Coordinates of C-alpha atoms in Angstrom, one line a residue:
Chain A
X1 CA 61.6 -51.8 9.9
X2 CA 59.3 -51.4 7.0
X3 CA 58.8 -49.0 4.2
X4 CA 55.6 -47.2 4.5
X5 CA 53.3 -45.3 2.2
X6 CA 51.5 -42.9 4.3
X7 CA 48.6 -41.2 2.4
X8 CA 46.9 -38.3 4.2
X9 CA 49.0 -35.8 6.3
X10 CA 46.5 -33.8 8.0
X11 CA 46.0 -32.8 11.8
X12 CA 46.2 -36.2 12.9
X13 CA 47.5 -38.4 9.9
X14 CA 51.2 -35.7 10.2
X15 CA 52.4 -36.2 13.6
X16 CA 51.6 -40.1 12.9
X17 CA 53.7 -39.9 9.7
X18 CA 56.5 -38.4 11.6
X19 CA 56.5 -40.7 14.6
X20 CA 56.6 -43.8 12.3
X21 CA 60.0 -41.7 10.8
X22 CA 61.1 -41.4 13.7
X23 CA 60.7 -45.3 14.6
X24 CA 63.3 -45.9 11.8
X25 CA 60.7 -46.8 9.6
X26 CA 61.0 -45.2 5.7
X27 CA 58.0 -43.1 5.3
X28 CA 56.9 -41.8 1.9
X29 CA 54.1 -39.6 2.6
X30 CA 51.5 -37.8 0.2
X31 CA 48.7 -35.4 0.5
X32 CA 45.8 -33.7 -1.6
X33 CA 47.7 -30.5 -0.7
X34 CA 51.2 -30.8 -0.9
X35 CA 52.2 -28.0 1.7
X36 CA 51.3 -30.4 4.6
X37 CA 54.6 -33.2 3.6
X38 CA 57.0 -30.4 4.8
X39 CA 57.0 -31.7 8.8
X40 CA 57.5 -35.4 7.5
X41 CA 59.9 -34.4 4.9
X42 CA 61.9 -32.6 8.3
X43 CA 61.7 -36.0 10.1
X44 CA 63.6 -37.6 7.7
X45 CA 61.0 -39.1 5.2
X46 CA 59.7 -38.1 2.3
X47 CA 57.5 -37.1 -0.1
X48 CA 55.3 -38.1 -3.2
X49 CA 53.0 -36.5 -6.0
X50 CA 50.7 -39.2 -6.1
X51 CA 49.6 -42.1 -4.6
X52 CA 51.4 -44.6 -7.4
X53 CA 54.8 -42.8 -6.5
X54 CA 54.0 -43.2 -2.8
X55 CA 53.4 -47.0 -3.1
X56 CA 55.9 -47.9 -4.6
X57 CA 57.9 -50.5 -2.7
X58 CA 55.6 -50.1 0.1
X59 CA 55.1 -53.5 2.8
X60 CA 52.8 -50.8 4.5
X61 CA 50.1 -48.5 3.1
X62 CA 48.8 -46.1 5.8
X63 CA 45.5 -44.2 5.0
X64 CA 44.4 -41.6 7.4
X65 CA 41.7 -39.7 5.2
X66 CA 38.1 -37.9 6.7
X67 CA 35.8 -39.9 5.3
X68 CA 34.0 -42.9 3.4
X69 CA 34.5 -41.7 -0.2
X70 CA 38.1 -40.4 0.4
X71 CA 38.9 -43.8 1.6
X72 CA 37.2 -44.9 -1.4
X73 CA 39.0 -42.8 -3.4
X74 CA 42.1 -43.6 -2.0
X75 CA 41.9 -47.5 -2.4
X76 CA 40.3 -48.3 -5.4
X77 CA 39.8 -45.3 -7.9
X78 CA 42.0 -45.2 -10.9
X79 CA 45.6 -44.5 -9.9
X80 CA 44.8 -45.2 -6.3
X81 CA 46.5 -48.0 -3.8
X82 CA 44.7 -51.3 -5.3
X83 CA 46.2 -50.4 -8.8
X84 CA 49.4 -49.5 -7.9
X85 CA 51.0 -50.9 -4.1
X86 CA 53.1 -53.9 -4.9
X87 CA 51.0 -57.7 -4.2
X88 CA 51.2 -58.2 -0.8
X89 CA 51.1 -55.1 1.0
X90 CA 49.4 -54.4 4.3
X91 CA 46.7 -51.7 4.4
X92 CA 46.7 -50.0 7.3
X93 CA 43.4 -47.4 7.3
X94 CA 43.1 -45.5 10.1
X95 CA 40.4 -43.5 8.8
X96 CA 37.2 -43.4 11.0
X97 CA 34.4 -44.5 8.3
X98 CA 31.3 -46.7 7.6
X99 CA 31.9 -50.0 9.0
X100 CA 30.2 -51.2 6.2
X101 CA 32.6 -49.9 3.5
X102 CA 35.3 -51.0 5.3
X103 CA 33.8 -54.6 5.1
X104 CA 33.4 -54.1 1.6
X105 CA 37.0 -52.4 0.7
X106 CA 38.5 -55.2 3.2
X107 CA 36.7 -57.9 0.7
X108 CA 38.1 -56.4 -2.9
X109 CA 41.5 -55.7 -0.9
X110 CA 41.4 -59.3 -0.2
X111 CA 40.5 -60.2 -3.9
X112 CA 43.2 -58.1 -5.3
X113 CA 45.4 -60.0 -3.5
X114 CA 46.0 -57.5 -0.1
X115 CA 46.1 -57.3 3.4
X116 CA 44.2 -54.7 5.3
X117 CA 42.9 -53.8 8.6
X118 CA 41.1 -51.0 9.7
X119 CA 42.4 -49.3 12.9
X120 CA 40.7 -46.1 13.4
X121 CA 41.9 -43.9 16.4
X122 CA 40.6 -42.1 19.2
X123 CA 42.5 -39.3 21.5
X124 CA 42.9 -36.7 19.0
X125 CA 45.2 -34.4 18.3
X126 CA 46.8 -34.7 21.6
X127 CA 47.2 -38.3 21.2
X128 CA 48.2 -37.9 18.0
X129 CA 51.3 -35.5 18.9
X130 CA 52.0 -37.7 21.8
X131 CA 51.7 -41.3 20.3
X132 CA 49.7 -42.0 23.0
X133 CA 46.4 -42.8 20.5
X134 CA 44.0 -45.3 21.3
X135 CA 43.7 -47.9 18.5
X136 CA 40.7 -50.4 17.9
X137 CA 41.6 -52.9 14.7
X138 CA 39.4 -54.8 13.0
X139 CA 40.7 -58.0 10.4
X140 CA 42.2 -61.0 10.7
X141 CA 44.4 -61.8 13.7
X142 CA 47.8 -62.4 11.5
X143 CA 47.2 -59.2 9.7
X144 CA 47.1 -57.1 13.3
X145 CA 49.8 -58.9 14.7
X146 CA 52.0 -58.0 11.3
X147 CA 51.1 -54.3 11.9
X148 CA 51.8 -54.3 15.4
X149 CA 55.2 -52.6 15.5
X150 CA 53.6 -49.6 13.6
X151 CA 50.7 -49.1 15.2
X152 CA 52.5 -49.5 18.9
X153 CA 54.9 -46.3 17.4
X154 CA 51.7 -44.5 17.0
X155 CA 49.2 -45.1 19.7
X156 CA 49.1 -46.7 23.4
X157 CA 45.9 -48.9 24.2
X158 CA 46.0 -51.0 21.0
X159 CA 43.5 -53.3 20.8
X160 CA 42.0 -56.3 18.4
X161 CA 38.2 -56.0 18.6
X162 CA 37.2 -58.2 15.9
X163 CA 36.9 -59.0 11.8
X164 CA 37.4 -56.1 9.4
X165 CA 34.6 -53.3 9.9
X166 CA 35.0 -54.0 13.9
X167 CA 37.8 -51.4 14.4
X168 CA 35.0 -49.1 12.7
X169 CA 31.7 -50.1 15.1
X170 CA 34.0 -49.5 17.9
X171 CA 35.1 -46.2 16.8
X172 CA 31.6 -45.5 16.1
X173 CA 30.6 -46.2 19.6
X174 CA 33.5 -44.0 21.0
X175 CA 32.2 -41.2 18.9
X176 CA 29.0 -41.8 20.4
X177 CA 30.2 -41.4 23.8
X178 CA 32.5 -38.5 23.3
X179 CA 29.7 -36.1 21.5
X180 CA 27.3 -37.3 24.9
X181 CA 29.9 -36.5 26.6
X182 CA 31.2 -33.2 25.7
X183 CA 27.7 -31.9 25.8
X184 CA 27.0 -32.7 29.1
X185 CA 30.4 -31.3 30.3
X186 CA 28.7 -28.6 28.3
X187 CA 25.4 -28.7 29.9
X188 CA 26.6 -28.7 33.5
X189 CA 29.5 -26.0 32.6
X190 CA 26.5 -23.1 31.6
X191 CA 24.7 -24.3 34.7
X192 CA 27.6 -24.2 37.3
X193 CA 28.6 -21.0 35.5
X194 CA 24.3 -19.3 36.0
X195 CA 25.3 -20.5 39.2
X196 CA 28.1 -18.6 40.0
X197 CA 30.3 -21.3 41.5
X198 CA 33.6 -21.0 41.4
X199 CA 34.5 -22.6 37.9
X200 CA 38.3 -24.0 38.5
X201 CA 37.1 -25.4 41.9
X202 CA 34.5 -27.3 40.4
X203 CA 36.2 -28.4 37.3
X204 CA 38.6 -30.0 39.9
X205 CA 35.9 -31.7 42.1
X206 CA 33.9 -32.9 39.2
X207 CA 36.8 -34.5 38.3
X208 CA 37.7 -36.1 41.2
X209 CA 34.8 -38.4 41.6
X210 CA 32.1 -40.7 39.3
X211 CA 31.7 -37.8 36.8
X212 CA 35.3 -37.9 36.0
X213 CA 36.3 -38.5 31.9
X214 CA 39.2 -37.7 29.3
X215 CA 36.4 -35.5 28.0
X216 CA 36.4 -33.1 31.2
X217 CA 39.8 -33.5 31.2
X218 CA 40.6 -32.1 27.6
X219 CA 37.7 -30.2 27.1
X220 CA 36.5 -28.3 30.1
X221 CA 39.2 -25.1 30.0
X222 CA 38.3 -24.7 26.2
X223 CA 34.8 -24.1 27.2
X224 CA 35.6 -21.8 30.4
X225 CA 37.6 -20.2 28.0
X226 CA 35.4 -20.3 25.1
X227 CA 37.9 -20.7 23.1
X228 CA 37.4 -23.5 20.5
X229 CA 40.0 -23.7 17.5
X230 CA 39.9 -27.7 16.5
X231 CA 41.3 -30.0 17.5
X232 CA 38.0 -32.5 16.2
X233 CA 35.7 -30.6 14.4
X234 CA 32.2 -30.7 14.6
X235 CA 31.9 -31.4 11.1
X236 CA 33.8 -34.4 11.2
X237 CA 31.9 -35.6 14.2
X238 CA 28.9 -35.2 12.5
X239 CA 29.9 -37.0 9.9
X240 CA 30.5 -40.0 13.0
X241 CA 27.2 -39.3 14.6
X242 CA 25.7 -40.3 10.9
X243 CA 27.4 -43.2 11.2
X244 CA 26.5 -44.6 13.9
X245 CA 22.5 -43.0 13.4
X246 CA 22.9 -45.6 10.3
X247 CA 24.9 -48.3 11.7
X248 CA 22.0 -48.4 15.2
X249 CA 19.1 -47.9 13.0
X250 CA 20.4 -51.2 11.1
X251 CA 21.0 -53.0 14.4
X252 CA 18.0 -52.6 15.8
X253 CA 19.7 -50.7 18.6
X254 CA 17.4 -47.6 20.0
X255 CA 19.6 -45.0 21.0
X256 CA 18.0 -42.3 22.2
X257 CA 20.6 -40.0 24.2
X258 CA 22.5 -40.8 20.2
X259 CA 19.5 -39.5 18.3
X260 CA 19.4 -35.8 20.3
X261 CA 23.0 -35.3 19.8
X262 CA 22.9 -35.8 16.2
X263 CA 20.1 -33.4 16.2
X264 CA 22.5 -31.0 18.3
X265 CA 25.3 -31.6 16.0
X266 CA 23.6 -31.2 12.8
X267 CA 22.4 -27.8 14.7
X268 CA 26.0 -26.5 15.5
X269 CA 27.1 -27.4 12.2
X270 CA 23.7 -25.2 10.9
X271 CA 24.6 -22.5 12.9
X272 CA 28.0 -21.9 11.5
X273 CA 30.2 -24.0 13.9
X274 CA 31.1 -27.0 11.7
X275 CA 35.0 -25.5 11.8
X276 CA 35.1 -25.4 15.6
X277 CA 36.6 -28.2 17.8
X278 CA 33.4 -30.3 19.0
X279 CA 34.1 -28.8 22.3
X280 CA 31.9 -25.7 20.6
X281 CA 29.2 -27.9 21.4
X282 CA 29.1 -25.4 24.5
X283 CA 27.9 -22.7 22.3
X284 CA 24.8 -24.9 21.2
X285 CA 24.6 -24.7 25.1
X286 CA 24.5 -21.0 24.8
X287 CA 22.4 -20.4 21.9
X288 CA 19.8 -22.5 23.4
X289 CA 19.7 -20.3 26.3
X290 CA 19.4 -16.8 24.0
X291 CA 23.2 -16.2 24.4
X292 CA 25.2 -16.5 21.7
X293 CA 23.8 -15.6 18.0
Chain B
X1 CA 40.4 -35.1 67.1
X2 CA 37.0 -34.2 67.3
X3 CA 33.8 -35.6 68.9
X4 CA 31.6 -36.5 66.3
X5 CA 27.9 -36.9 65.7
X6 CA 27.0 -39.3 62.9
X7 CA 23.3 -39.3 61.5
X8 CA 22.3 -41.8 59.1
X9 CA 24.7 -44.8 58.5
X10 CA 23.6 -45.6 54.8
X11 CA 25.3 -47.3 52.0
X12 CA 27.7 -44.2 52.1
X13 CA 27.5 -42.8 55.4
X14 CA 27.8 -46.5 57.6
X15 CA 31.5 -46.7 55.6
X16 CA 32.3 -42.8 56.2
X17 CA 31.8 -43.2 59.9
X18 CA 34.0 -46.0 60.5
X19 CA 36.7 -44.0 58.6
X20 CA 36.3 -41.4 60.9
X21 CA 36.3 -43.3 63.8
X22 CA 39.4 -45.3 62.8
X23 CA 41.2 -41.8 62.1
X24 CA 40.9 -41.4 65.6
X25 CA 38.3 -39.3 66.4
X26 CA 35.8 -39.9 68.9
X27 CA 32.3 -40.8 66.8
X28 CA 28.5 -41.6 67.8
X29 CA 26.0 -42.8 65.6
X30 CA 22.1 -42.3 65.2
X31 CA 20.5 -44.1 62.0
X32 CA 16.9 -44.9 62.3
X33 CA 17.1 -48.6 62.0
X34 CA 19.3 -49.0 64.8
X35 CA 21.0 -52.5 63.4
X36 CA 22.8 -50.1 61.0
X37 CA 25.2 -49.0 63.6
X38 CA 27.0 -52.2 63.8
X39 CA 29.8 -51.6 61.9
X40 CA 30.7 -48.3 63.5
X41 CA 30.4 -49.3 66.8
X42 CA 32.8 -52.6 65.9
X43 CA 35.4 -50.0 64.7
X44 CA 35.3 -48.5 67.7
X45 CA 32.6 -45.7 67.7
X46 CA 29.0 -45.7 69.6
X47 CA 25.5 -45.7 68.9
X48 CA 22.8 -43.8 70.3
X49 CA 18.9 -44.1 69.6
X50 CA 18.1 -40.8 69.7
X51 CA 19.7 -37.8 67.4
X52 CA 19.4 -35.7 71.3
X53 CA 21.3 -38.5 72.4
X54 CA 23.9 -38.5 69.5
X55 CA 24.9 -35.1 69.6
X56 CA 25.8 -34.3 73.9
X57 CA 28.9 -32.8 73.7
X58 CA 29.6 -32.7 69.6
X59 CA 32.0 -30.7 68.0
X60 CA 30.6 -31.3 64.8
X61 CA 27.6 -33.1 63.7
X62 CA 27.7 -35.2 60.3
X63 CA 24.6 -35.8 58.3
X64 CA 24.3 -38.2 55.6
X65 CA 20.9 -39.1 54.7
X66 CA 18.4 -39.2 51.3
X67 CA 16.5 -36.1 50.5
X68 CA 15.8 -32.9 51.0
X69 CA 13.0 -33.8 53.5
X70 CA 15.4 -36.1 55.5
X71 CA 17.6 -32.9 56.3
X72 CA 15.1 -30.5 57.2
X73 CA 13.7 -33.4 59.9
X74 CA 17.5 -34.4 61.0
X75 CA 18.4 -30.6 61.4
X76 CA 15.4 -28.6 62.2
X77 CA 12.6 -30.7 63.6
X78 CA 11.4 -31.2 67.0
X79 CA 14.0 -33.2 68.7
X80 CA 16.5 -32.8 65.5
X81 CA 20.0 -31.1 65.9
X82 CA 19.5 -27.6 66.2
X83 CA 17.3 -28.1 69.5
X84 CA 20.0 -30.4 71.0
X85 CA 23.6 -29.9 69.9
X86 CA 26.0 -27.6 71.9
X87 CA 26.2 -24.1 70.6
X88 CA 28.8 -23.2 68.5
X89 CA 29.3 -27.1 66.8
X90 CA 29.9 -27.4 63.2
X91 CA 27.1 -28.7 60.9
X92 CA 28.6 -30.9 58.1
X93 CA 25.7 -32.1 55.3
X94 CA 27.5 -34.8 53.8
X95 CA 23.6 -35.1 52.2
X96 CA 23.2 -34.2 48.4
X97 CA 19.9 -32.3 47.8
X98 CA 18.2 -29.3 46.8
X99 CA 20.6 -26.5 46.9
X100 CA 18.1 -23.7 47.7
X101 CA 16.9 -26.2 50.9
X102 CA 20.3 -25.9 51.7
X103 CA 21.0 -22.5 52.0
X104 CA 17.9 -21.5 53.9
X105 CA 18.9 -24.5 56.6
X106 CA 22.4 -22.8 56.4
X107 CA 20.4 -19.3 57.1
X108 CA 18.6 -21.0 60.0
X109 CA 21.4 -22.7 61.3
X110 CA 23.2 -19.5 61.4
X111 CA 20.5 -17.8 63.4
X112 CA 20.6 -20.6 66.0
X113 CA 24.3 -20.3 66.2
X114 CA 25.9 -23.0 64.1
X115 CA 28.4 -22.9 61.7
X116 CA 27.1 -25.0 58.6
X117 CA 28.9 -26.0 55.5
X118 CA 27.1 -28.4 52.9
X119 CA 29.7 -30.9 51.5
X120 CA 28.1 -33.4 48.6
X121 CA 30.4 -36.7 48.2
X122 CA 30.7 -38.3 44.7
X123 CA 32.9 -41.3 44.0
X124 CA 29.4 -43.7 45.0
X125 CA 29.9 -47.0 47.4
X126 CA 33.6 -47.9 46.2
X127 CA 34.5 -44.2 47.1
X128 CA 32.8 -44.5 50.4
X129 CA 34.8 -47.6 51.7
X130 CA 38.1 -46.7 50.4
X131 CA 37.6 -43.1 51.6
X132 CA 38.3 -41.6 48.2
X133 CA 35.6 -39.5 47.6
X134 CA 35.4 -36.3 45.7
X135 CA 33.7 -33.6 48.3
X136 CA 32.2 -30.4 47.2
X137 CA 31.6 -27.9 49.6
X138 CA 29.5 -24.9 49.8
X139 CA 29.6 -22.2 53.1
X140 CA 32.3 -20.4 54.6
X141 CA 35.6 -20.5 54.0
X142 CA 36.6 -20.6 57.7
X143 CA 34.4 -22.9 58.1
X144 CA 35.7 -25.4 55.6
X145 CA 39.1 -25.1 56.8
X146 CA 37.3 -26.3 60.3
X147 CA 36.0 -29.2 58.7
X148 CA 39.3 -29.9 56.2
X149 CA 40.6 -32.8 58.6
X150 CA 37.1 -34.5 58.7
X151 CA 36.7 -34.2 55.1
X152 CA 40.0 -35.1 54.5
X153 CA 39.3 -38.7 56.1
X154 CA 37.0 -39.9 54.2
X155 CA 37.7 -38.0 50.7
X156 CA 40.3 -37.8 48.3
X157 CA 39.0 -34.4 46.4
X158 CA 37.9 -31.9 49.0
X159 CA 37.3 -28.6 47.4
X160 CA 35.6 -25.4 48.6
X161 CA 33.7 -24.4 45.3
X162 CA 31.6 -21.4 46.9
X163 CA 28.9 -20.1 49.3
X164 CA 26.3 -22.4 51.2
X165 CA 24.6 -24.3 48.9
X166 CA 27.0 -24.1 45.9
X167 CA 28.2 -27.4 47.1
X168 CA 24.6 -28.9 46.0
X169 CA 24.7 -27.5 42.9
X170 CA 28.0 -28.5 41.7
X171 CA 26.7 -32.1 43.0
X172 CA 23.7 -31.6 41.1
X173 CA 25.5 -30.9 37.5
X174 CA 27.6 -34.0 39.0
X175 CA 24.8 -35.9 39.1
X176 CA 23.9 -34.8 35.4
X177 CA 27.2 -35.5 33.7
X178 CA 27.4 -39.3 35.9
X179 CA 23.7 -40.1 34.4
X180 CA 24.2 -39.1 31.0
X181 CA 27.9 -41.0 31.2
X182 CA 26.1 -43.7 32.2
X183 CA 23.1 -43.8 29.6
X184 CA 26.0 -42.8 26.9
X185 CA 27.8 -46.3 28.0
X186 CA 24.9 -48.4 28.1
X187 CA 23.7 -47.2 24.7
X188 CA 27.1 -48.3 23.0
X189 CA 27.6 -51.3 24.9
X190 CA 24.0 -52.2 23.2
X191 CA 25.3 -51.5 19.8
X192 CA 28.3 -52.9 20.2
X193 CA 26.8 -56.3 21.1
X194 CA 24.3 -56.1 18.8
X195 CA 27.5 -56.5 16.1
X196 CA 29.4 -58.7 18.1
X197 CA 32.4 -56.7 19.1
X198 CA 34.2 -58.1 21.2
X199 CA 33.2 -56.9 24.1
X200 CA 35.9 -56.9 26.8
X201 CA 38.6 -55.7 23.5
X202 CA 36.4 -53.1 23.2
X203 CA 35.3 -51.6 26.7
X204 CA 39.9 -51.7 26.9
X205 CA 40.1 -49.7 24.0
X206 CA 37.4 -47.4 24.8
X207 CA 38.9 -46.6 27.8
X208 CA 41.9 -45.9 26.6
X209 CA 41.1 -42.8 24.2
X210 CA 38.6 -39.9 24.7
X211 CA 35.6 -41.7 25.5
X212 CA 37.3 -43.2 28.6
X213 CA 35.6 -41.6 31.7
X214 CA 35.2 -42.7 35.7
X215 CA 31.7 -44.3 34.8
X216 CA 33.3 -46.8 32.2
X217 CA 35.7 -47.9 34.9
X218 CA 33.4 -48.5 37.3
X219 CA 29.7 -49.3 35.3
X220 CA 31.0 -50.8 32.1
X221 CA 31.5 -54.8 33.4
X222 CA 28.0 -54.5 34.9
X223 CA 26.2 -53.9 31.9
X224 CA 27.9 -56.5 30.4
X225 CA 27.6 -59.0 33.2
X226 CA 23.8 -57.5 33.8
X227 CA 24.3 -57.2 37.7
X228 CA 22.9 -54.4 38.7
X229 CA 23.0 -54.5 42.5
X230 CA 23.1 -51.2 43.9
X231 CA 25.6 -49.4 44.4
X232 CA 23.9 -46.0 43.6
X233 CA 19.8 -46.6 43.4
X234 CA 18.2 -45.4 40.4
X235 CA 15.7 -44.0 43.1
X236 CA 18.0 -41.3 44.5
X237 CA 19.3 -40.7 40.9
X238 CA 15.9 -39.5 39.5
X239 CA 15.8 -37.5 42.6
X240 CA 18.9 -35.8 41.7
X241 CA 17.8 -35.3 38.2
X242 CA 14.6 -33.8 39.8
X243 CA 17.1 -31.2 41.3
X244 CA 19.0 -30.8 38.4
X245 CA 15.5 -29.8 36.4
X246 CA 14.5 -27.2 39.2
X247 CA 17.5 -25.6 39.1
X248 CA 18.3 -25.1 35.9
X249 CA 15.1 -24.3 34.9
X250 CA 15.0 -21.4 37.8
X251 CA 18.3 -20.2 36.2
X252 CA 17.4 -20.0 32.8
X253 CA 19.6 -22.6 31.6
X254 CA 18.7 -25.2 28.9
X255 CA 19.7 -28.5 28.9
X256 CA 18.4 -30.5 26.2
X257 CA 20.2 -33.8 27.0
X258 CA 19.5 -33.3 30.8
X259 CA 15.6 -33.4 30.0
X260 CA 16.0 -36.6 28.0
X261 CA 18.1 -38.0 30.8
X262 CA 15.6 -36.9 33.5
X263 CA 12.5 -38.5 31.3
X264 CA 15.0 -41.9 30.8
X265 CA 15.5 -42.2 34.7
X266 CA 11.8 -42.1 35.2
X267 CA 11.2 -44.6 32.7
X268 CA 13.4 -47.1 34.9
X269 CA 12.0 -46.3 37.9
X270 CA 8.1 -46.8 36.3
X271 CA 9.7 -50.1 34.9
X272 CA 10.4 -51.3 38.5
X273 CA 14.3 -50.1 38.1
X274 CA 14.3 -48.0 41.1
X275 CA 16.2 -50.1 43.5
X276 CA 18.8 -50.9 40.6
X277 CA 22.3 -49.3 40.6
X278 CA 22.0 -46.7 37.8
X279 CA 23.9 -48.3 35.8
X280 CA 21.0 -50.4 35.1
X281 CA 19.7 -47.3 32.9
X282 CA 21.1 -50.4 30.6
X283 CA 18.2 -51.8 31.1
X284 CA 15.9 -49.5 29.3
X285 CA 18.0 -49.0 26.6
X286 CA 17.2 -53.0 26.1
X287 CA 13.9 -52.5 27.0
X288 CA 13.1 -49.8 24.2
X289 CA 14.9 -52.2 21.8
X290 CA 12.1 -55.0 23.0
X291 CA 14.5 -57.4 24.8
X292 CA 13.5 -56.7 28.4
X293 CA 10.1 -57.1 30.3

């Protein structure tokens, strides 16, 4: 069992803190805003005011913040992990950010005289709650079979996919495919429904064959249902879409199905949806159509 | 058990037959190149030469051919089924094309006295042969319940989703979600090479979380092997997407990634693509990045 520093406790980074209490692990966690230790504090870990207090002692660091500069922040501003976690310590960061700052954190970690991998996640909240998240780690081979045990108490499909930065091209390519994927859900949902088909029905049969995804799974009943309380927000997958806009663009990799949904997530976000799970996609749906303001 | 009339012993229909006719029932096959029939008649059933021929003394009369065109000959030309078959059978259009072609054959049908239900398959060649397709179907409900055993032979998912034609168009926004899965799977897998992921690790862990989906299952290994043997023909895809645009566009319903997808599919077809799977859509996103001819 280790002892594990586990900074950011938000929708997904909580229920992973408390799972990895739950393992028998000892879990120090701490958060921007300190309301959000209580559920880790109730599963029998506990919490710290700042990052040097959460450290301390730590074989483990866990990161699980929104974005590039918060992982930033996180790692090597004043007072943050670098200065403080004890020589030696594995980072875990299971942020989703720019593979390219991850390469470049993963080089100063290194320097400093750390471990670290980065092993963003993909099944969201669900998966989160469940410990069923899927996990794609980049870094050195050692370094992911060390963290291992943790991240098997946190996800399911855990998988090495390369050097460090590689967890985060992969996560950028499962953004990819989920935003394409939820709008076409979308797409085909506001057509069934001009359609009048029965809705339920169809959901089922669509689901049944080729068209068949985790996507239609998880996402089709919130847009029957228009009901879209995150879950993912838009704004955070917009933030991904940039990513991997950026990350193609430098690749050479033309990506054109990629470039309209950035365009139609940049437009939910414009039109007031950035809060909504990225299931609200739909209502881009809608609005194209003339019905929803 | 029924006595069967099969027209048109495809890719799909050839495998559907032979189900049928090893479930016990009693089946005759037309296709118009006759060396087609093979397979059906070693699993028992018989061939005829003639669609007249096919259909003496049919209970119900299975159709399973391209396009909207191929129907209207199979069903209402000179010599087709509603001239020949005995009164009263039931029509079963396993065939996927335009709904509103559908419902005024369903009309016609009707007035000749037939019972007619349109019943779409997805689950492509794998689903065919292992008799695990998803089935939409559109018509009456009485009459579905008719048809229930037959369908329930060669599918897995057999739902009634609505009135005639409604099983067209919930195969049409099938046939949108499966092509923009596809493109959306083909434009990582491009990016992910281009960084070199790799690439097995990463198609695991993809399919693991929320981007995992029926297409990555089945489409993924053949981008990455580039074997694109069909399967699925990009051919009959773009004629599905031709559909697709119709419909939506007679309904007032926008869909943005849909248009893209429908302008994409032409693009491999003008490229010489159209006798590729569709997952072979891979291949343009290479060929807009320069590497293919």
């Amino acid at each position: 069992m280790s002892t594990i520093a586990f900074i950011g406790l938000g929708i997904m980074g909580s229920p992973m803190a408390v799972h990895l209490s739950k393992a028998g692990h000892q879990v120090t966690g701490y958060n921007l805003s300190p309301d959000r230790t209580a559920p880790l504090v109730e599963a029998g870990g506990s919490a710290a005011d700042s990052i040097a207090k959460a450290v301390i002692g730590a074989d483990i660091v866990a990161v699980m913040v929104p974005d590039s500069p918060d992982v930033q922040d996180v790692l090597a501003a004043e007072g943050g992990v670098f200065d403080n976690a004890p020589a030696g310590a594995l980072i875990i960061d299971f942020s989703s950010i720019r593979p390219d700052v991850t390469a470049n954190l993963a080089q100063e970690a290194e320097s400093r005289g750390f471990r670290i991998i980065d092993a963003p996640v993909s099944g969201g909240q669900a998966g989160a709650e469940n410990a069923s998240l899927s996990i794609m780690v980049g870094g050195y081979a050692e370094d992911f079979e060390a963290a291992k045990p943790v991240l098997d108490a946190v996800g399911k499909t855990v998988v090495h996919v390369g050097p460090n930065g590689a967890g985060q091209t992969v996560k950028a390519a499962n953004q990819l495919i989920v935003a394409g994927n939820i709008q076409l859900l979308a797409e085909a949902i506001a057509f069934l429904e001009a359609y009048g088909v029965d809705m339920p029905a169809a959901v089922e049969v669509l689901g049944g064959g080729l068209a068949g995804s985790a996507v239609l799974n998880q996402k089709a009943q919130k847009m029957l249902d228009r009901s879209f309380e995150p879950g993912f927000r838009i704004d955070l997958h917009h933030k991904d879409l940039g990513i991997v806009t950026s990350a193609a663009r430098e690749a050479g990799v033309i990506t054109p199905v990629g470039a309209l949904l950035t365009q139609l997530m940049a437009s939910a976000r414009a039109n007031g949806d950035g809060g909504l799970d990225h299931s609200a996609l739909f209502r881009g749906v809608e609005r194209l159509a003339g019905k929803v303001n």
